[in-house]
Amino acid sequence: MLSKRNLQLDDRGELHHLLAIEGLPKRIIERILDTAESFVGVNEREVKVVPLLRGKSIFNLFFENSTRTRTTFEIAAKRLSADVVSLDVARSSTSKGETILDTVANLTAMHADMFVVRHSESGAPWLIAQHAAPHVHVINAGDGRHEHPTQGLLDVFTIRRHKPDFTRLTVAIVGDILHSRVARSQIHALTTLGVPEIRLVGPRTLVPPELARLGARIYTSLDEALVGVDVITMLRLQNERMNGALIPSASEYFACYGLTPKRLALAKPDAIVLHPGPMNRGVEIDSAVADGRQSVILQQVTYGIAIRMAVMAMLAGAAR
Ligand code: CP
């Protein structure tokens, strides 16, 4: 039985769906991070497979494009020995008018155990979770501008591997925060884990002032915001979600908000740089930073496999 209070947890307080970081208890976030830690070792072995989800069927439903998330979910499921089907949405019967709930009902009739859902509409994974059969688990792989919880988890996992004490960190999140589900999930994760200072940086048109209610400080000057920070997350301009011009031009944006080596020097000398990808080099980030020694961008991708293995194993009750 699921609690009416929180669709994500069952009556025993265990994770049943992963739909958002907002509302997720700290103990669950920490358990996901600790479980992922054990899977990092599995991913470094020659034989990278464990039998935890043998016999389970996992369906990837990506109604929006993806490189990292879709691929790492697929790899993670295979490394847990699950059967994985990545639905080719463009060639599926959704193009004939079948609703998302009918698609899910038909796949459930094929004995689906888990759905990984990416959709341009905020709330689509919640809708599926509300109508899912009791044994079925739903993971949000990014819904509109709402949340991208496994990205938020892999971000804090990457940060923790470099800087284990969240209560001593200052984190800057820079760029198109308005349209960023990654920013929302990361802010909720950082806040829940006790990060005392989160700086949100960007032009006024791209930083919603209401995010200050989460305890974040808003900056319009990147140079001011970077002084003394431990962690910098750079975000892509999400032109596909913008209605009208919210910035003058890509070159002016880079001049004001692009992370260059000179600007990075304003942060602490051991500061790390994250980016969820895909990157637009020369728009939000200089290649010298993206490929530099302080970048952990490709580590985020690698750790994404361990985080997604941990989430799927916990949902299936296999990580206890
Ligand atoms: N970080 C991320 O969601 O990347 P993809 O869109 O490639 O999955």
CSV table of C-alpha atoms and ligand atoms in Angstrom, one decimal:
chain,number,residue,atom,x,y,z
A,1,MET,CA,0.0,0.0,0.0
A,2,LEU,CA,1.2,3.5,-0.8
A,3,SER,CA,0.9,6.3,1.6
A,4,LYS,CA,-1.5,9.1,0.4
A,5,ARG,CA,1.0,11.6,1.9
A,6,ASN,CA,3.9,10.7,-0.4
A,7,LEU,CA,3.3,8.7,-3.6
A,8,GLN,CA,7.0,7.8,-3.5
A,9,LEU,CA,7.1,5.8,-0.3
A,10,ASP,CA,5.2,2.7,0.7
A,11,ASP,CA,3.6,2.3,4.2
A,12,ARG,CA,6.9,1.0,5.6
A,13,GLY,CA,8.6,4.1,4.4
A,14,GLU,CA,10.5,2.3,1.7
A,15,LEU,CA,11.0,3.8,-1.8
A,16,HIS,CA,8.2,2.6,-4.2
A,17,HIS,CA,8.6,5.2,-7.0
A,18,LEU,CA,11.3,7.8,-7.6
A,19,LEU,CA,9.5,10.8,-9.0
A,20,ALA,CA,11.2,13.8,-7.4
A,21,ILE,CA,13.9,14.7,-4.8
A,22,GLU,CA,11.5,17.2,-3.2
A,23,GLY,CA,9.9,15.4,-0.3
A,24,LEU,CA,12.4,12.6,-0.3
A,25,PRO,CA,13.7,11.9,3.3
A,26,LYS,CA,17.4,12.4,3.9
A,27,ARG,CA,17.7,8.7,5.1
A,28,ILE,CA,16.5,7.6,1.6
A,29,ILE,CA,18.8,9.9,-0.3
A,30,GLU,CA,21.8,8.7,1.9
A,31,ARG,CA,20.8,5.1,1.4
A,32,ILE,CA,20.7,5.5,-2.4
A,33,LEU,CA,24.2,7.2,-2.2
A,34,ASP,CA,25.6,4.4,0.0
A,35,THR,CA,24.1,1.7,-2.2
A,36,ALA,CA,25.6,3.4,-5.3
A,37,GLU,CA,28.9,3.3,-3.6
A,38,SER,CA,28.8,-0.5,-3.6
A,39,PHE,CA,27.9,-0.5,-7.3
A,40,VAL,CA,30.9,1.6,-8.2
A,41,GLY,CA,33.0,-1.5,-7.5
A,42,VAL,CA,30.8,-3.7,-9.6
A,43,ASN,CA,31.3,-1.3,-12.5
A,44,GLU,CA,35.0,-1.4,-12.2
A,45,ARG,CA,35.2,-5.3,-12.3
A,46,GLU,CA,35.9,-7.2,-15.5
A,47,VAL,CA,32.5,-8.9,-15.2
A,48,LYS,CA,30.2,-6.0,-14.4
A,49,VAL,CA,27.0,-8.0,-13.7
A,50,VAL,CA,25.1,-9.0,-10.5
A,51,PRO,CA,22.0,-11.1,-10.4
A,52,LEU,CA,19.8,-8.7,-8.2
A,53,LEU,CA,17.1,-8.1,-10.8
A,54,ARG,CA,17.1,-11.4,-12.6
A,55,GLY,CA,13.7,-12.1,-14.1
A,56,LYS,CA,12.5,-8.4,-13.8
A,57,SER,CA,11.4,-6.5,-16.9
A,58,ILE,CA,12.2,-2.8,-17.2
A,59,PHE,CA,10.8,-0.6,-19.9
A,60,ASN,CA,12.5,2.7,-20.9
A,61,LEU,CA,9.8,5.1,-22.2
A,62,PHE,CA,11.7,8.2,-23.5
A,63,PHE,CA,9.2,10.7,-25.0
A,64,GLU,CA,12.1,13.2,-25.2
A,65,ASN,CA,15.6,12.8,-26.6
A,66,SER,CA,18.4,11.6,-24.4
A,67,THR,CA,22.0,10.3,-24.6
A,68,ARG,CA,23.3,10.0,-21.1
A,69,THR,CA,20.1,9.1,-19.1
A,70,ARG,CA,18.6,6.6,-21.4
A,71,THR,CA,21.9,4.8,-22.1
A,72,THR,CA,23.0,4.7,-18.4
A,73,PHE,CA,19.6,3.4,-17.3
A,74,GLU,CA,19.8,0.7,-19.9
A,75,ILE,CA,23.4,-0.2,-18.9
A,76,ALA,CA,22.4,-0.1,-15.2
A,77,ALA,CA,19.4,-2.5,-15.7
A,78,LYS,CA,21.6,-4.9,-17.7
A,79,ARG,CA,24.3,-4.9,-15.0
A,80,LEU,CA,21.6,-5.9,-12.6
A,81,SER,CA,20.6,-8.8,-14.9
A,82,ALA,CA,17.1,-7.4,-15.7
A,83,ASP,CA,15.4,-7.7,-19.1
A,84,VAL,CA,15.3,-4.2,-20.7
A,85,VAL,CA,13.2,-2.9,-23.4
A,86,SER,CA,13.7,0.7,-24.7
A,87,LEU,CA,10.5,1.6,-26.5
A,88,ASP,CA,11.2,3.4,-29.8
A,89,VAL,CA,8.5,6.0,-29.0
A,90,ALA,CA,8.6,7.6,-32.5
A,91,ARG,CA,7.7,4.2,-34.1
A,92,SER,CA,5.3,3.2,-31.3
A,93,SER,CA,1.5,3.4,-31.4
A,94,THR,CA,1.6,6.7,-29.5
A,95,SER,CA,1.9,8.1,-33.0
A,96,LYS,CA,-1.5,6.6,-33.8
A,97,GLY,CA,-3.1,8.4,-30.8
A,98,GLU,CA,-2.7,5.8,-28.0
A,99,THR,CA,-2.5,7.5,-24.7
A,100,ILE,CA,0.5,7.2,-22.4
A,101,LEU,CA,-1.7,5.4,-19.8
A,102,ASP,CA,-2.9,2.9,-22.4
A,103,THR,CA,0.7,2.3,-23.5
A,104,VAL,CA,1.7,1.7,-19.9
A,105,ALA,CA,-1.3,-0.6,-19.4
A,106,ASN,CA,-0.4,-2.7,-22.4
A,107,LEU,CA,3.3,-3.0,-21.4
A,108,THR,CA,2.1,-3.9,-17.9
A,109,ALA,CA,0.1,-6.7,-19.5
A,110,MET,CA,3.5,-7.9,-20.8
A,111,HIS,CA,4.6,-8.3,-17.1
A,112,ALA,CA,6.5,-5.0,-16.8
A,113,ASP,CA,8.0,-4.5,-13.3
A,114,MET,CA,9.4,-1.0,-13.8
A,115,PHE,CA,9.0,2.0,-16.0
A,116,VAL,CA,11.7,4.7,-16.6
A,117,VAL,CA,9.9,7.7,-18.0
A,118,ARG,CA,11.2,10.9,-19.7
A,119,HIS,CA,8.5,13.3,-20.9
A,120,SER,CA,8.3,17.0,-21.9
A,121,GLU,CA,5.3,17.5,-19.7
A,122,SER,CA,6.0,18.1,-16.1
A,123,GLY,CA,4.0,15.5,-14.0
A,124,ALA,CA,3.8,12.7,-16.7
A,125,PRO,CA,5.7,10.2,-14.4
A,126,TRP,CA,3.4,11.1,-11.5
A,127,LEU,CA,0.4,10.4,-13.7
A,128,ILE,CA,1.7,7.0,-14.6
A,129,ALA,CA,2.6,6.2,-11.0
A,130,GLN,CA,-0.9,7.1,-9.9
A,131,HIS,CA,-2.4,4.6,-12.3
A,132,ALA,CA,0.3,1.9,-12.1
A,133,ALA,CA,-0.4,-1.6,-10.8
A,134,PRO,CA,0.7,-2.0,-7.2
A,135,HIS,CA,3.7,-4.1,-8.0
A,136,VAL,CA,5.0,-1.7,-10.7
A,137,HIS,CA,7.6,1.0,-10.0
A,138,VAL,CA,8.1,4.3,-11.9
A,139,ILE,CA,11.3,6.3,-12.2
A,140,ASN,CA,11.2,9.9,-13.4
A,141,ALA,CA,14.0,10.3,-16.0
A,142,GLY,CA,13.2,14.0,-16.4
A,143,ASP,CA,9.8,15.6,-16.7
A,144,GLY,CA,9.5,19.0,-18.4
A,145,ARG,CA,11.1,21.7,-16.2
A,146,HIS,CA,10.0,19.9,-13.0
A,147,GLU,CA,12.6,17.4,-11.8
A,148,HIS,CA,15.3,15.0,-12.9
A,149,PRO,CA,15.9,13.1,-9.7
A,150,THR,CA,18.5,10.5,-10.8
A,151,GLN,CA,20.6,13.4,-12.2
A,152,GLY,CA,20.3,15.3,-8.9
A,153,LEU,CA,21.4,12.1,-7.1
A,154,LEU,CA,24.4,11.5,-9.4
A,155,ASP,CA,25.4,15.1,-9.0
A,156,VAL,CA,25.4,14.9,-5.1
A,157,PHE,CA,27.1,11.5,-5.4
A,158,THR,CA,29.9,13.0,-7.5
A,159,ILE,CA,30.2,15.9,-5.1
A,160,ARG,CA,30.4,13.6,-2.1
A,161,ARG,CA,33.2,11.5,-3.6
A,162,HIS,CA,35.3,14.7,-3.8
A,163,LYS,CA,34.0,16.6,-0.8
A,164,PRO,CA,32.4,14.3,1.8
A,165,ASP,CA,31.1,16.9,4.2
A,166,PHE,CA,28.0,18.6,2.7
A,167,THR,CA,27.6,20.9,5.8
A,168,ARG,CA,30.8,22.8,4.8
A,169,LEU,CA,30.1,23.4,1.2
A,170,THR,CA,29.2,26.5,-0.9
A,171,VAL,CA,27.7,25.5,-4.2
A,172,ALA,CA,27.0,27.8,-7.2
A,173,ILE,CA,24.4,26.7,-9.9
A,174,VAL,CA,24.9,28.9,-13.0
A,175,GLY,CA,22.7,29.5,-16.1
A,176,ASP,CA,19.2,28.7,-17.3
A,177,ILE,CA,17.8,27.7,-13.9
A,178,LEU,CA,14.3,28.7,-15.0
A,179,HIS,CA,13.9,25.8,-17.4
A,180,SER,CA,16.2,23.4,-15.6
A,181,ARG,CA,14.8,20.2,-14.0
A,182,VAL,CA,18.4,19.4,-13.1
A,183,ALA,CA,18.7,22.6,-11.0
A,184,ARG,CA,15.5,21.9,-9.1
A,185,SER,CA,16.5,18.3,-8.2
A,186,GLN,CA,20.0,19.3,-7.3
A,187,ILE,CA,18.8,22.2,-5.1
A,188,HIS,CA,16.4,19.8,-3.2
A,189,ALA,CA,19.2,17.2,-2.8
A,190,LEU,CA,21.8,19.7,-1.6
A,191,THR,CA,19.3,21.3,0.8
A,192,THR,CA,18.2,18.0,2.3
A,193,LEU,CA,21.9,16.9,2.7
A,194,GLY,CA,22.6,20.1,4.7
A,195,VAL,CA,24.5,22.3,2.3
A,196,PRO,CA,24.5,25.7,4.0
A,197,GLU,CA,25.0,28.0,1.0
A,198,ILE,CA,23.6,27.6,-2.5
A,199,ARG,CA,24.1,30.4,-5.0
A,200,LEU,CA,21.8,30.6,-8.0
A,201,VAL,CA,23.5,32.7,-10.8
A,202,GLY,CA,22.2,34.0,-14.1
A,203,PRO,CA,20.4,36.8,-15.8
A,204,ARG,CA,17.1,37.9,-14.1
A,205,THR,CA,15.1,36.4,-16.9
A,206,LEU,CA,16.5,32.9,-16.2
A,207,VAL,CA,16.6,32.7,-12.4
A,208,PRO,CA,13.1,32.5,-10.8
A,209,PRO,CA,13.1,34.6,-7.6
A,210,GLU,CA,10.8,32.1,-5.8
A,211,LEU,CA,13.7,29.7,-5.6
A,212,ALA,CA,15.0,31.9,-2.8
A,213,ARG,CA,12.3,30.3,-0.6
A,214,LEU,CA,14.5,27.1,-0.6
A,215,GLY,CA,17.2,29.1,1.1
A,216,ALA,CA,19.3,29.8,-2.0
A,217,ARG,CA,20.9,33.2,-2.7
A,218,ILE,CA,20.4,34.8,-6.1
A,219,TYR,CA,23.2,36.5,-8.0
A,220,THR,CA,23.2,38.3,-11.3
A,221,SER,CA,27.0,38.7,-11.4
A,222,LEU,CA,28.9,35.4,-12.0
A,223,ASP,CA,32.2,37.0,-10.9
A,224,GLU,CA,30.7,37.8,-7.5
A,225,ALA,CA,29.0,34.5,-7.1
A,226,LEU,CA,32.1,32.4,-7.8
A,227,VAL,CA,34.2,33.9,-5.0
A,228,GLY,CA,35.1,31.1,-2.6
A,229,VAL,CA,32.8,28.4,-3.9
A,230,ASP,CA,33.6,24.7,-3.6
A,231,VAL,CA,31.3,23.4,-6.3
A,232,ILE,CA,30.1,24.9,-9.6
A,233,THR,CA,27.3,23.4,-11.7
A,234,MET,CA,27.0,24.9,-15.1
A,235,LEU,CA,23.7,24.6,-17.0
A,236,ARG,CA,22.8,24.6,-20.7
A,237,LEU,CA,20.6,27.2,-22.2
A,238,GLN,CA,17.4,25.2,-22.9
A,239,ASN,CA,16.4,27.0,-26.1
A,240,GLU,CA,13.8,24.3,-26.8
A,241,ARG,CA,11.8,25.3,-23.7
A,242,MET,CA,12.2,29.1,-24.2
A,243,ASN,CA,9.3,31.2,-25.5
A,244,GLY,CA,10.9,34.3,-27.0
A,245,ALA,CA,14.3,35.8,-26.4
A,246,LEU,CA,15.3,35.6,-22.8
A,247,ILE,CA,19.0,36.4,-23.5
A,248,PRO,CA,20.4,39.0,-26.0
A,249,SER,CA,22.7,36.4,-27.9
A,250,ALA,CA,24.8,33.4,-27.2
A,251,SER,CA,28.0,35.4,-27.5
A,252,GLU,CA,26.8,38.1,-25.0
A,253,TYR,CA,25.6,35.3,-22.7
A,254,PHE,CA,29.1,33.7,-22.8
A,255,ALA,CA,30.7,37.1,-22.1
A,256,CYS,CA,28.6,37.5,-18.9
A,257,TYR,CA,28.0,33.9,-17.8
A,258,GLY,CA,30.4,31.6,-19.5
A,259,LEU,CA,32.8,29.7,-17.2
A,260,THR,CA,36.3,30.5,-18.4
A,261,PRO,CA,39.6,29.6,-16.7
A,262,LYS,CA,39.9,33.2,-15.5
A,263,ARG,CA,36.5,33.1,-13.8
A,264,LEU,CA,37.2,29.6,-12.4
A,265,ALA,CA,40.2,31.1,-10.6
A,266,LEU,CA,37.8,33.1,-8.4
A,267,ALA,CA,36.5,29.9,-6.8
A,268,LYS,CA,38.5,27.8,-4.2
A,269,PRO,CA,41.6,26.3,-5.8
A,270,ASP,CA,40.2,22.8,-5.3
A,271,ALA,CA,36.7,23.7,-6.6
A,272,ILE,CA,35.1,21.1,-8.9
A,273,VAL,CA,33.0,21.8,-12.0
A,274,LEU,CA,29.9,19.8,-12.9
A,275,HIS,CA,27.6,19.9,-16.0
A,276,PRO,CA,24.7,17.5,-16.6
A,277,GLY,CA,25.2,17.6,-20.3
A,278,PRO,CA,24.7,18.1,-23.2
A,279,MET,CA,27.3,21.0,-23.1
A,280,ASN,CA,27.3,23.9,-25.4
A,281,ARG,CA,31.0,24.7,-25.5
A,282,GLY,CA,31.6,28.4,-26.0
A,283,VAL,CA,28.1,29.3,-24.7
A,284,GLU,CA,28.0,28.4,-21.0
A,285,ILE,CA,31.4,26.8,-20.7
A,286,ASP,CA,34.9,27.2,-22.2
A,287,SER,CA,36.5,24.0,-23.5
A,288,ALA,CA,39.6,24.7,-21.3
A,289,VAL,CA,37.3,24.4,-18.2
A,290,ALA,CA,35.1,21.5,-19.6
A,291,ASP,CA,38.2,19.4,-20.3
A,292,GLY,CA,40.4,20.8,-17.5
A,293,ARG,CA,41.7,19.2,-14.3
A,294,GLN,CA,38.8,20.6,-12.1
A,295,SER,CA,36.1,19.2,-14.4
A,296,VAL,CA,34.2,16.1,-13.0
A,297,ILE,CA,31.7,16.1,-15.9
A,298,LEU,CA,32.6,12.7,-17.3
A,299,GLN,CA,32.8,11.3,-13.8
A,300,GLN,CA,29.1,12.3,-13.4
A,301,VAL,CA,28.3,10.2,-16.4
A,302,THR,CA,30.2,7.2,-15.0
A,303,TYR,CA,28.6,7.5,-11.6
A,304,GLY,CA,25.2,7.8,-13.2
A,305,ILE,CA,25.3,4.0,-13.8
A,306,ALA,CA,25.9,3.2,-10.2
A,307,ILE,CA,23.2,5.6,-9.0
A,308,ARG,CA,20.7,4.2,-11.4
A,309,MET,CA,21.6,0.6,-10.4
A,310,ALA,CA,21.1,1.7,-6.8
A,311,VAL,CA,17.7,3.2,-7.4
A,312,MET,CA,16.4,0.2,-9.4
A,313,ALA,CA,17.7,-2.3,-6.9
A,314,MET,CA,16.1,-0.3,-4.0
A,315,LEU,CA,12.8,0.0,-5.8
A,316,ALA,CA,12.7,-3.8,-6.4
A,317,GLY,CA,13.6,-4.4,-2.8
A,318,ALA,CA,16.8,-6.1,-3.9
A,319,ALA,CA,19.2,-3.7,-2.1
A,320,ARG,CA,18.1,-4.4,1.5
B,1,CP,N1,21.9,14.9,-18.2
B,1,CP,C1,20.9,14.4,-19.1
B,1,CP,O1,19.8,14.3,-18.8
B,1,CP,O2,21.4,14.2,-20.4
B,1,CP,P1,20.6,13.5,-21.5
B,1,CP,O3,19.5,14.5,-22.0
B,1,CP,O4,21.6,13.2,-22.6
B,1,CP,O5,19.9,12.3,-21.0
